[in-house]
Coordinates of C-alpha atoms and ligand atoms in Angstrom, one line a residue:
M9 CA -8.4 7.4 13.1
I10 CA -7.8 4.6 10.6
R11 CA -4.2 3.4 10.4
I12 CA -3.2 1.7 7.2
L13 CA 0.1 -0.1 6.3
F14 CA 0.7 -0.9 2.6
V15 CA 3.1 -3.7 2.1
C16 CA 5.1 -5.1 -0.9
L17 CA 8.3 -7.0 -1.4
G18 CA 10.9 -4.2 -1.6
N19 CA 9.0 -1.0 -0.4
I20 CA 10.4 0.9 -3.3
C21 CA 7.7 0.5 -6.0
R22 CA 4.2 -0.7 -5.3
S23 CA 3.6 0.0 -1.6
P24 CA 5.1 3.5 -1.6
M25 CA 3.0 4.3 -4.7
A26 CA 0.0 3.1 -2.7
E27 CA 1.1 5.1 0.4
F28 CA 1.4 8.4 -1.5
I29 CA -1.6 7.9 -3.8
M30 CA -3.8 7.2 -0.7
K31 CA -2.3 10.1 1.2
D32 CA -3.2 12.3 -1.8
K33 CA -6.7 11.0 -2.0
V34 CA -7.2 11.5 1.8
R35 CA -5.9 15.0 1.6
R36 CA -8.1 15.9 -1.3
A37 CA -11.1 14.5 0.6
G38 CA -10.2 16.7 3.6
L39 CA -9.7 13.6 5.7
E40 CA -6.1 14.0 6.7
N41 CA -6.9 13.9 10.4
A42 CA -8.8 10.7 10.1
F43 CA -6.0 8.6 8.6
Y44 CA -2.4 7.5 9.4
I45 CA -0.7 5.9 6.4
E46 CA 2.7 4.2 6.0
S47 CA 4.3 1.5 3.8
A48 CA 6.8 -1.3 4.4
A49 CA 8.6 -4.2 2.8
T50 CA 8.4 -7.9 3.5
S51 CA 12.1 -8.3 2.5
T52 CA 15.4 -6.6 3.6
E53 CA 16.4 -6.2 -0.1
E54 CA 16.0 -2.4 -0.4
L55 CA 16.2 -1.2 3.2
G56 CA 16.9 2.5 3.5
N57 CA 16.6 3.1 -0.2
P58 CA 14.4 5.9 -1.7
V59 CA 11.4 5.2 -4.0
Y60 CA 12.6 3.6 -7.3
P61 CA 13.0 6.5 -9.8
P62 CA 10.4 5.4 -12.4
A63 CA 7.8 5.1 -9.6
Q64 CA 8.8 8.5 -8.3
R65 CA 8.4 9.9 -11.8
K66 CA 5.0 8.3 -12.2
L67 CA 3.8 9.9 -8.9
Q68 CA 5.3 13.3 -9.9
E69 CA 3.4 13.1 -13.2
H70 CA 0.3 13.2 -11.1
G71 CA 1.6 16.0 -8.8
I72 CA 2.4 13.6 -5.9
S73 CA 5.7 13.8 -4.0
C74 CA 7.2 11.0 -2.1
A75 CA 10.3 13.0 -0.9
G76 CA 12.0 11.6 2.2
K77 CA 10.5 8.1 1.9
R78 CA 13.0 5.3 2.6
A79 CA 12.3 1.6 2.5
R80 CA 11.7 -0.1 5.8
Q81 CA 10.8 -3.7 6.7
M82 CA 7.5 -4.6 8.3
Q83 CA 8.0 -5.6 11.9
R84 CA 5.8 -7.9 14.0
A85 CA 4.8 -4.9 16.2
D86 CA 3.3 -3.3 13.1
Y87 CA 0.4 -5.7 13.4
G88 CA -0.7 -3.9 16.6
R89 CA 0.1 -0.4 15.2
F90 CA -2.2 -0.6 12.2
D91 CA -5.9 -1.4 11.6
L92 CA -5.4 -2.6 8.0
L93 CA -2.3 -4.2 6.5
V94 CA -2.7 -4.2 2.7
G95 CA -0.5 -6.4 0.5
M96 CA 0.0 -6.1 -3.3
D97 CA 0.0 -9.8 -4.1
M98 CA -0.6 -13.2 -2.4
E99 CA 3.1 -13.7 -1.8
N100 CA 3.2 -10.4 0.2
L101 CA 0.2 -11.6 2.3
R102 CA 2.0 -14.9 3.0
H103 CA 5.1 -13.1 4.1
M104 CA 3.1 -10.6 6.1
R105 CA 1.4 -13.4 8.0
Q106 CA 4.9 -14.9 8.7
I107 CA 6.2 -11.6 10.1
A108 CA 3.1 -10.9 12.2
G109 CA 2.7 -14.6 13.3
G110 CA -0.7 -14.9 11.6
D111 CA -3.7 -12.6 11.2
P112 CA -5.9 -13.3 14.2
E113 CA -7.8 -10.0 13.9
N114 CA -8.4 -10.4 10.1
K115 CA -6.7 -7.1 9.3
M116 CA -4.9 -8.2 6.2
R117 CA -6.2 -7.5 2.7
L118 CA -5.1 -7.7 -0.9
L119 CA -5.3 -4.1 -2.4
L120 CA -7.3 -5.1 -5.4
E121 CA -10.0 -6.8 -3.2
F122 CA -11.3 -3.2 -3.1
T123 CA -12.0 -3.2 -6.8
A124 CA -14.3 -5.2 -9.2
H125 CA -11.2 -7.3 -10.2
P126 CA -9.5 -8.8 -7.1
R127 CA -6.1 -10.0 -8.2
A128 CA -2.4 -9.0 -7.7
V129 CA -1.2 -5.5 -8.6
A130 CA 0.7 -5.6 -12.0
D131 CA 4.3 -5.7 -10.6
P132 CA 6.4 -3.0 -12.4
W133 CA 9.6 -4.5 -11.1
Y134 CA 9.1 -7.3 -13.6
T135 CA 6.8 -5.7 -16.3
R136 CA 8.6 -2.3 -16.3
D137 CA 5.1 -1.0 -16.9
F138 CA 4.6 1.8 -14.4
D139 CA 1.4 3.0 -16.1
A140 CA -0.3 -0.4 -15.4
A141 CA 0.9 -0.3 -11.8
W142 CA -0.4 3.2 -11.4
R143 CA -3.8 2.2 -12.8
D144 CA -4.1 -0.8 -10.5
I145 CA -2.9 1.0 -7.4
E146 CA -5.0 4.1 -8.0
A147 CA -8.1 1.9 -8.5
G148 CA -7.3 -0.1 -5.3
C149 CA -6.8 3.1 -3.2
E150 CA -10.1 4.6 -4.6
G151 CA -11.9 1.4 -3.7
L152 CA -10.3 1.3 -0.3
L153 CA -11.3 4.9 0.5
R154 CA -14.9 4.1 -0.6
A155 CA -15.0 0.9 1.5
L156 CA -13.8 2.8 4.5
G157 CA -16.4 5.5 4.0
R158 CA -19.0 2.7 4.1
I159 CA -17.7 1.1 7.3
D160 CA -17.7 4.4 9.1
K161 CA -21.5 4.4 8.6
N162 CA -22.0 0.6 9.1
Q163 CA -19.4 -0.1 11.8
G164 CA -18.4 -3.3 9.9
N165 CA -15.2 -4.7 8.5
P166 CA -13.9 -3.3 5.2
Ligands
4NP23 P1 8.3 -3.6 -4.9 O1 9.3 -3.9 -6.1 O2 8.1 -4.8 -4.1 O3 7.0 -3.1 -5.6 O4 9.0 -2.5 -4.1 C1 10.5 -4.7 -5.9 C2 11.6 -4.1 -5.5 C3 12.8 -4.8 -5.3 C4 12.8 -6.1 -5.6 C5 11.6 -6.8 -6.1 C6 10.5 -6.0 -6.2 N1 14.0 -6.9 -5.5 O5 13.9 -8.1 -5.8 O6 15.0 -6.3 -5.0

């Protein structure tokens, strides 16, 4: 069982998109029993709120539901509960380290590290471009799934 927590600032746009895109990929690959996936915020800004409607619509366009998801904040205990904690930008990673009190087990990653273009996910909160966010997050999740397939065989770190 691989446990993954996706993290962004508000947990209403980027990290829930990653959560539900990754769940969809895992289901399509027949690997539901091998994964546990959640998402969380670094801030308290949007706690309890549903996924932002334009992000919901983008997921729905691709046949993916995020019904029932409510924003929650990452807790220090999440560091022990998850094998990988995946941020969307470098600020997320900085806040994640603050919340967890560091990253002694080297479990924290930037989502687009799993692509040929490691950089921050295009942030739709500022760009309003949910297509660009979709493309980045989809590519990151695809790369992550492939990386995890490789570590299953090699027993290494992703
Ligand atoms: P997210 O987007 O981090 O991708 O969920 C944001 C949501 C809310 C805010 C910023 C970004 N905010 O400032 O409230």
